[in-house]
XYZ file of C-alpha atoms in Angstrom:
510
model
C 107.768 168.285 167.646
C 107.820 164.459 167.713
C 104.564 162.469 167.958
C 104.456 158.746 168.783
C 101.327 156.949 167.496
C 99.827 154.881 170.307
C 96.887 152.648 169.235
C 95.560 152.433 172.784
C 95.127 156.202 172.989
C 94.257 157.032 169.366
C 91.791 154.266 168.483
C 88.775 156.597 168.722
C 90.413 159.553 167.027
C 90.204 160.387 163.321
C 93.863 160.136 162.184
C 95.597 162.852 160.223
C 97.023 160.099 158.019
C 97.489 156.364 158.386
C 100.590 155.231 160.293
C 101.614 151.910 161.708
C 101.526 151.254 165.463
C 104.763 152.254 167.172
C 106.025 154.319 164.220
C 107.086 157.933 164.649
C 105.907 160.797 162.506
C 107.594 164.167 162.292
C 104.997 166.961 162.502
C 105.900 170.612 162.769
C 104.125 172.902 165.242
C 102.694 174.891 162.307
C 101.091 171.710 160.910
C 99.444 170.690 164.188
C 97.960 174.028 165.237
C 94.976 174.188 162.790
C 93.923 170.570 163.530
C 91.440 169.588 166.216
C 91.147 166.016 167.394
C 87.623 164.910 166.509
C 86.032 161.575 167.487
C 85.815 159.301 164.440
C 82.052 158.656 164.816
C 81.398 162.405 164.982
C 83.397 162.950 161.785
C 81.360 160.328 159.902
C 78.101 161.758 161.183
C 78.998 165.156 159.745
C 80.057 163.834 156.326
C 77.629 160.997 155.581
C 73.909 160.364 155.689
C 72.856 157.052 157.157
C 70.180 155.893 154.737
C 67.584 153.488 156.109
C 66.611 152.382 152.595
C 67.853 149.322 150.738
C 71.133 148.797 148.896
C 70.161 148.849 145.250
C 71.944 149.083 141.906
C 70.874 152.107 139.798
C 69.399 149.851 137.087
C 67.074 148.236 139.658
C 65.625 151.479 141.071
C 61.839 150.994 140.961
C 60.715 154.560 140.201
C 62.657 154.761 136.911
C 60.567 151.832 135.642
C 57.151 153.361 136.401
C 55.395 154.763 133.354
C 53.966 158.293 133.334
C 56.127 160.000 135.993
C 57.251 163.596 135.499
C 60.905 164.581 135.905
C 61.467 165.984 139.443
C 63.776 168.614 137.951
C 62.197 170.030 134.763
C 58.684 168.646 135.330
C 58.440 167.149 131.819
C 57.131 163.629 131.174
C 59.622 160.760 131.174
C 59.623 157.429 129.324
C 60.785 154.008 130.482
C 63.374 151.869 128.669
C 60.622 149.694 127.235
C 58.714 152.702 125.898
C 61.879 154.143 124.351
C 62.683 150.866 122.568
C 59.116 150.606 121.315
C 59.248 154.153 119.884
C 62.580 153.416 118.155
C 61.323 150.176 116.599
C 58.019 151.555 115.315
C 59.318 154.981 114.187
C 62.217 153.462 112.242
C 60.067 150.772 110.554
C 56.722 152.425 109.819
C 55.862 154.724 106.905
C 53.278 157.296 105.879
C 50.236 157.885 108.088
C 51.316 155.272 110.622
C 54.686 156.989 111.096
C 52.973 160.395 111.379
C 50.725 159.003 114.112
C 53.697 157.568 116.055
C 55.636 160.855 115.888
C 52.549 162.791 117.009
C 52.108 160.459 119.989
C 55.725 161.054 120.998
C 55.462 164.865 121.012
C 54.171 165.215 124.589
C 57.136 163.182 125.906
C 59.890 165.038 124.038
C 62.056 167.941 125.136
C 61.701 171.374 123.451
C 64.381 171.029 120.731
C 63.412 167.441 119.884
C 59.743 168.469 119.849
C 60.410 171.162 117.233
C 62.402 168.701 115.113
C 59.547 166.198 115.258
C 56.978 168.868 114.338
C 59.051 169.664 111.245
C 59.061 165.963 110.336
C 55.285 165.687 110.867
C 54.685 168.661 108.564
C 56.921 167.035 105.942
C 55.011 163.746 106.300
C 51.754 165.469 105.348
C 53.241 166.501 101.977
C 55.144 163.270 101.266
C 52.701 160.329 101.507
C 54.306 156.988 102.270
C 57.571 158.588 103.476
C 59.821 156.647 105.840
C 61.723 158.084 108.823
C 64.867 158.286 106.689
C 62.966 160.193 103.955
C 61.749 162.760 106.491
C 65.262 163.330 107.848
C 66.611 163.841 104.318
C 63.759 166.271 103.644
C 64.743 168.278 106.737
C 68.398 168.216 105.751
C 67.764 169.438 102.218
C 65.541 172.247 103.516
C 68.105 173.569 106.023
C 71.555 172.560 104.758
C 72.346 175.847 102.961
C 71.657 178.084 105.946
C 73.261 175.596 108.328
C 76.467 175.370 106.268
C 76.643 179.176 106.089
C 76.351 179.424 109.915
C 79.109 176.823 110.382
C 81.418 178.576 107.907
C 80.829 181.943 109.614
C 81.889 180.552 113.005
C 85.041 178.993 111.531
C 85.937 182.334 109.912
C 85.433 184.014 113.312
C 87.980 181.587 114.767
C 90.428 182.585 112.022
C 89.868 186.338 112.568
C 90.350 186.020 116.332
C 93.603 184.146 115.795
C 94.908 186.862 113.453
C 94.785 189.375 116.343
C 97.511 187.645 118.407
C 99.153 184.829 116.401
C 102.334 185.113 114.352
C 102.756 184.019 110.748
C 103.887 180.461 111.524
C 101.031 179.927 113.959
C 98.534 181.281 111.424
C 99.722 178.740 108.842
C 98.751 175.990 111.250
C 95.375 177.556 112.016
C 94.610 178.251 108.340
C 95.338 174.629 107.506
C 92.783 173.437 110.091
C 90.153 176.010 109.047
C 90.562 175.412 105.298
C 90.343 171.640 105.712
C 87.175 172.014 107.835
C 85.539 174.385 105.330
C 86.233 171.938 102.498
C 84.471 169.220 104.451
C 81.458 171.455 105.078
C 81.250 172.327 101.369
C 81.527 168.629 100.417
C 78.608 167.783 102.726
C 76.597 170.683 101.324
C 77.155 169.801 97.663
C 76.640 166.040 98.045
C 72.966 165.067 97.819
C 73.557 161.630 99.310
C 75.754 162.213 102.370
C 75.932 158.475 103.110
C 78.216 158.079 100.065
C 80.756 160.486 101.575
C 84.063 159.034 102.668
C 84.508 159.205 106.465
C 87.608 161.355 106.049
C 85.518 163.881 104.072
C 82.829 164.278 106.762
C 82.715 167.389 108.910
C 82.613 166.515 112.608
C 82.265 169.209 115.230
C 84.087 167.079 117.809
C 87.117 166.680 115.493
C 87.339 170.423 114.853
C 87.193 171.227 118.590
C 89.897 168.645 119.250
C 92.131 170.237 116.594
C 91.654 173.698 118.114
C 92.516 172.373 121.559
C 95.692 170.733 120.182
C 97.043 174.170 119.124
C 98.363 174.585 122.673
C 101.016 171.944 122.071
C 103.355 170.884 119.318
C 105.366 173.022 116.909
C 104.410 176.741 116.790
C 102.163 176.291 119.851
C 99.703 179.041 120.784
C 99.489 180.405 124.328
C 96.755 178.869 126.469
C 94.767 182.108 126.863
C 94.418 182.609 123.087
C 93.677 178.923 122.582
C 90.913 179.127 125.203
C 89.290 182.066 123.378
C 89.454 180.225 120.033
C 87.917 177.141 121.656
C 85.065 179.223 123.090
C 84.237 180.571 119.610
C 84.482 177.092 118.061
C 82.186 175.698 120.778
C 79.343 177.863 119.454
C 79.066 175.513 116.453
C 75.502 174.168 116.594
C 74.819 170.650 117.897
C 71.886 168.265 117.541
C 70.824 169.185 121.095
C 70.271 172.872 120.281
C 69.739 173.044 116.506
C 67.222 171.397 114.183
C 69.543 171.778 111.200
C 72.414 170.111 113.112
C 70.176 167.160 113.925
C 69.119 166.692 110.297
C 72.709 167.071 109.052
C 74.106 164.573 111.567
C 71.417 161.892 111.426
C 71.088 161.915 107.639
C 74.402 159.983 107.896
C 73.089 157.543 110.518
C 70.555 154.736 110.606
C 66.827 155.486 111.166
C 67.057 153.645 114.515
C 69.758 156.046 115.735
C 67.778 159.069 114.519
C 64.606 157.913 116.283
C 66.474 157.099 119.503
C 68.062 160.569 119.538
C 64.599 162.175 119.533
C 63.296 160.268 122.550
C 66.473 159.518 124.563
C 66.590 162.909 126.416
C 63.223 161.940 127.980
C 64.423 158.555 129.245
C 63.991 158.050 133.004
C 67.412 157.513 134.595
C 68.611 156.962 138.156
C 70.178 160.074 139.669
C 72.391 159.986 142.770
C 71.451 162.874 145.075
C 74.905 162.639 146.624
C 77.107 161.903 143.551
C 79.203 158.748 143.247
C 82.243 161.015 142.803
C 81.526 162.278 146.335
C 81.204 158.724 147.739
C 77.442 158.715 147.209
C 75.848 155.406 148.202
C 74.040 152.981 145.884
C 70.971 153.125 148.103
C 67.285 153.705 147.368
C 67.397 156.687 149.730
C 70.090 158.332 147.588
C 68.147 157.991 144.317
C 65.582 160.004 142.405
C 64.489 159.459 138.799
C 65.568 162.247 136.432
C 65.176 162.512 132.683
C 68.417 161.827 130.808
C 68.721 165.466 129.716
C 68.636 166.872 133.273
C 70.878 164.093 134.584
C 73.607 164.577 131.968
C 73.459 168.388 132.203
C 73.762 168.407 135.984
C 76.588 165.835 136.009
C 78.046 166.020 139.553
C 77.389 169.679 140.280
C 76.065 170.385 143.796
C 72.299 170.822 144.018
C 72.815 174.089 145.894
C 74.202 175.510 142.609
C 71.897 173.538 140.301
C 68.662 174.966 141.786
C 69.842 178.498 140.972
C 69.687 177.551 137.263
C 66.500 175.534 137.804
C 64.304 177.450 140.276
C 61.349 175.240 139.306
C 63.002 172.127 140.757
C 61.910 172.419 144.443
C 58.230 172.555 143.435
C 58.576 169.679 140.930
C 60.540 167.672 143.490
C 57.804 168.172 146.098
C 55.176 166.995 143.594
C 57.270 163.891 142.919
C 57.695 163.158 146.642
C 53.918 163.484 147.210
C 53.274 161.094 144.337
C 55.939 158.613 145.446
C 54.674 158.647 149.055
C 51.150 157.725 147.933
C 52.415 154.944 145.664
C 54.497 153.487 148.502
C 51.723 153.658 151.118
C 49.146 151.937 148.911
C 51.589 149.443 147.382
C 51.015 150.633 143.814
C 54.187 149.045 142.451
C 56.277 145.959 143.074
C 58.487 145.897 146.172
C 56.788 149.019 147.557
C 57.483 147.734 151.091
C 61.223 148.055 150.474
C 60.734 151.810 149.984
C 58.907 152.531 153.267
C 61.603 154.979 154.444
C 62.189 156.459 150.980
C 60.311 159.812 151.399
C 62.176 160.595 154.648
C 65.529 159.585 153.141
C 64.995 161.861 150.110
C 64.038 164.744 152.418
C 67.195 164.262 154.529
C 69.452 163.833 151.504
C 68.300 167.052 149.798
C 68.353 169.003 153.045
C 71.992 168.003 153.571
C 72.994 168.422 149.893
C 71.629 171.969 149.660
C 72.470 173.186 153.192
C 68.778 173.457 153.990
C 67.785 175.364 150.806
C 65.502 172.493 149.764
C 63.390 171.464 152.752
C 60.794 169.051 151.403
C 57.612 168.196 153.265
C 57.069 164.469 153.798
C 53.275 163.975 153.609
C 51.797 162.341 156.722
C 48.682 161.032 154.962
C 49.561 160.704 151.265
C 46.777 160.121 148.768
C 46.443 157.124 146.525
C 47.814 158.053 143.106
C 45.956 157.778 139.830
C 48.663 156.027 137.897
C 48.486 156.311 134.113
C 47.006 153.175 132.593
C 49.170 153.554 129.513
C 52.470 155.058 128.454
C 54.059 156.112 125.186
C 52.635 154.158 122.208
C 50.762 151.755 124.497
C 47.871 151.869 122.000
C 50.051 149.828 119.639
C 49.696 146.874 122.011
C 45.925 147.077 121.565
C 44.160 144.752 119.072
C 42.193 147.721 117.693
C 45.339 149.402 116.403
C 46.830 146.426 114.565
C 47.150 146.525 110.797
C 44.019 145.548 108.883
C 45.864 142.689 107.194
C 46.216 140.891 110.530
C 43.433 138.467 111.370
C 41.847 139.234 114.756
C 39.530 136.807 116.526
C 38.179 137.288 120.082
C 41.117 139.413 121.132
C 43.654 136.903 119.744
C 45.865 137.157 116.694
C 45.978 133.991 114.570
C 48.930 133.118 112.348
C 50.223 129.905 110.822
C 53.088 127.736 112.017
C 54.981 128.789 108.886
C 54.851 132.439 110.026
C 55.948 131.443 113.521
C 58.951 129.501 112.241
C 59.837 132.351 109.884
C 60.166 134.766 112.830
C 61.962 132.120 114.901
C 64.565 131.640 112.151
C 65.051 135.402 112.005
C 65.869 135.397 115.719
C 68.356 132.542 115.290
C 70.052 134.336 112.370
C 70.271 137.545 114.415
C 71.904 135.683 117.314
C 74.455 134.124 114.929
C 75.232 137.548 113.408
C 75.686 139.047 116.888
C 78.176 136.320 117.812
C 80.124 136.827 114.577
C 80.281 140.600 115.012
C 81.353 140.251 118.662
C 84.237 138.000 117.548
C 85.282 140.566 114.904
C 85.204 143.370 117.482
C 87.349 141.309 119.863
C 89.930 140.659 117.127
C 90.097 144.349 116.182
C 90.599 145.293 119.858
C 93.562 142.895 120.028
C 95.086 144.420 116.871
C 94.702 147.954 118.275
C 96.402 146.889 121.521
C 99.322 145.335 119.620
C 99.749 148.418 117.444
C 99.661 150.740 120.470
C 102.390 148.659 122.101
C 104.445 148.821 118.904
C 103.977 152.597 118.653
C 105.066 153.080 122.270
C 108.150 150.925 121.624
C 109.132 152.951 118.527
C 108.727 156.201 120.463
C 111.078 154.943 123.147
C 113.589 154.006 120.437
C 113.248 157.485 118.818
C 112.185 155.855 115.547
C 111.346 157.746 112.363
C 108.258 159.945 112.718
C 106.819 158.582 109.446
C 106.811 155.002 110.793
C 104.924 156.118 113.913
C 102.461 158.120 111.784
C 101.751 155.034 109.625
C 100.971 152.993 112.736
C 98.700 155.746 114.061
C 96.886 155.858 110.724
C 96.239 152.116 110.936
C 95.012 152.499 114.550
C 92.571 155.227 113.475
C 91.306 153.006 110.658
C 90.698 150.136 113.076
C 88.884 152.468 115.467
C 86.639 153.475 112.568
C 85.893 149.800 111.863
C 85.155 149.275 115.549
C 82.670 152.175 115.575
C 80.934 150.727 112.500
C 80.695 147.353 114.257
C 79.164 149.027 117.332
C 76.498 150.643 115.145
C 75.805 147.269 113.541
C 75.514 145.679 116.992
C 72.938 148.290 118.020
C 70.920 147.584 114.872
C 71.006 143.848 115.546
C 69.931 144.395 119.163
C 66.893 146.363 117.962
C 66.080 143.620 115.440
C 66.380 140.985 118.149
C 64.040 142.942 120.453
C 61.541 143.399 117.642
C 61.457 139.728 116.616
C 61.444 138.602 120.241
C 58.465 140.857 120.935
C 56.542 139.083 118.154
C 57.026 135.703 119.863
C 56.860 136.886 123.459
C 53.098 136.430 123.839
C 52.670 133.437 121.539
C 51.117 129.975 121.970
C 51.319 127.319 119.258
C 48.308 124.989 118.995
C 49.233 121.791 117.072
C 45.590 120.664 116.727
C 44.733 123.176 114.015
C 48.327 124.131 113.051
C 47.917 127.735 114.149
C 49.742 130.119 116.432
C 47.699 132.176 118.885
C 49.415 135.383 119.987
C 47.808 136.658 123.177
C 47.070 140.367 122.913
C 44.687 141.273 125.730
C 46.047 142.230 129.143
C 43.558 139.965 130.920
C 44.794 136.858 129.119
C 48.468 137.716 129.665
């Protein structure tokens, strides 16, 4: 069968594939039988939802910035970016009773595993007066490292035993080498009191072990994919910081206090979730967004909501509570740009109805109530004059400090900016080196060069990647410092008459 594409006839028809006007396309009778010619507008109407909301980037979605909202999926409290940063700064810097108070305040916002970790740290703080965040993590590590190392070793031995059932002698040599090397790293971490002194090559990393198991499918003495899959499943049961207290303490005893504190609160961070995923051509539109905590968002990924609600039967009820709350906030203009979200409740209803084939049929309230928004979020009491350290001089709701103090903080900010620029330049140079080495490695492979030469280049690339990771960690630390120092000067007024700096603290005066 021969079909001639005529633009005058086919302009309103959804094409099977794009062809130029006047061109001929060979299509067999078998290919054309299952197809029905459908008007293009009808096709779009079936596949897409026409949102009446506003085009909006995920970072600008208003509801993720409102303090005190509960996650529409799990129903737990969420924190804003500002609240997360504040928790990280204070938890990583404070000590003793002050730190205990901050951790206690964060409990109601944390997810179950992080909450249990924090409770362990609070109990430790009661017995170790003046302890810092780093001290509490080391306490937790020392208390659980023996049992944790035993559990890790047992799983690695299970991988070895499973391999012995099907693998030949040559394949077992390869597996034994991986398992023995991993066990040595676990023992080194266990026996070393100060894990930060460990060489990076001596650290045990779950991700590295899983990668090595997965690589058994290829290379010399490769293992069949079915056996490799079973070994990977066993190896995947190694505990992680998201499901094990001991894994958290072991991992973050090697990291900075800022990273440890951020890990505790980050699963509760309010994020923007696309109802119709980006991978499925989901629009960047307010009507295609809901706020979800980072844990629910990352776990769901791009799975369809029709499957997701089977695992989370509580979601429809929590989602309805969120929609009721959002409708009231929009009607009574309880946040900035509320007028832009006038069609939001209807859009969310339509989006979920389409995404779940009618399984979630939300009710858009006709007369929503005005919402009692929380007056404060996580650690908001630390912005209050009553909670400031006793050494600070408070007068009529204003904090007084000298010009010398002001300039001291200002210089700190300038130094931090200079360090950030220097580190960014170093990172850029390392990236260039890695690119050059990758090009060289590819060239040697094409020339069938000696394996040892290629291995040396790869070793240098890995070393540079390690340096780059260290620089990234340093950049994060500098960003936190910058935010902290900037916060000290954010609400500040210098009065030259009496050579003092007045930092405004009360909400009324801001």
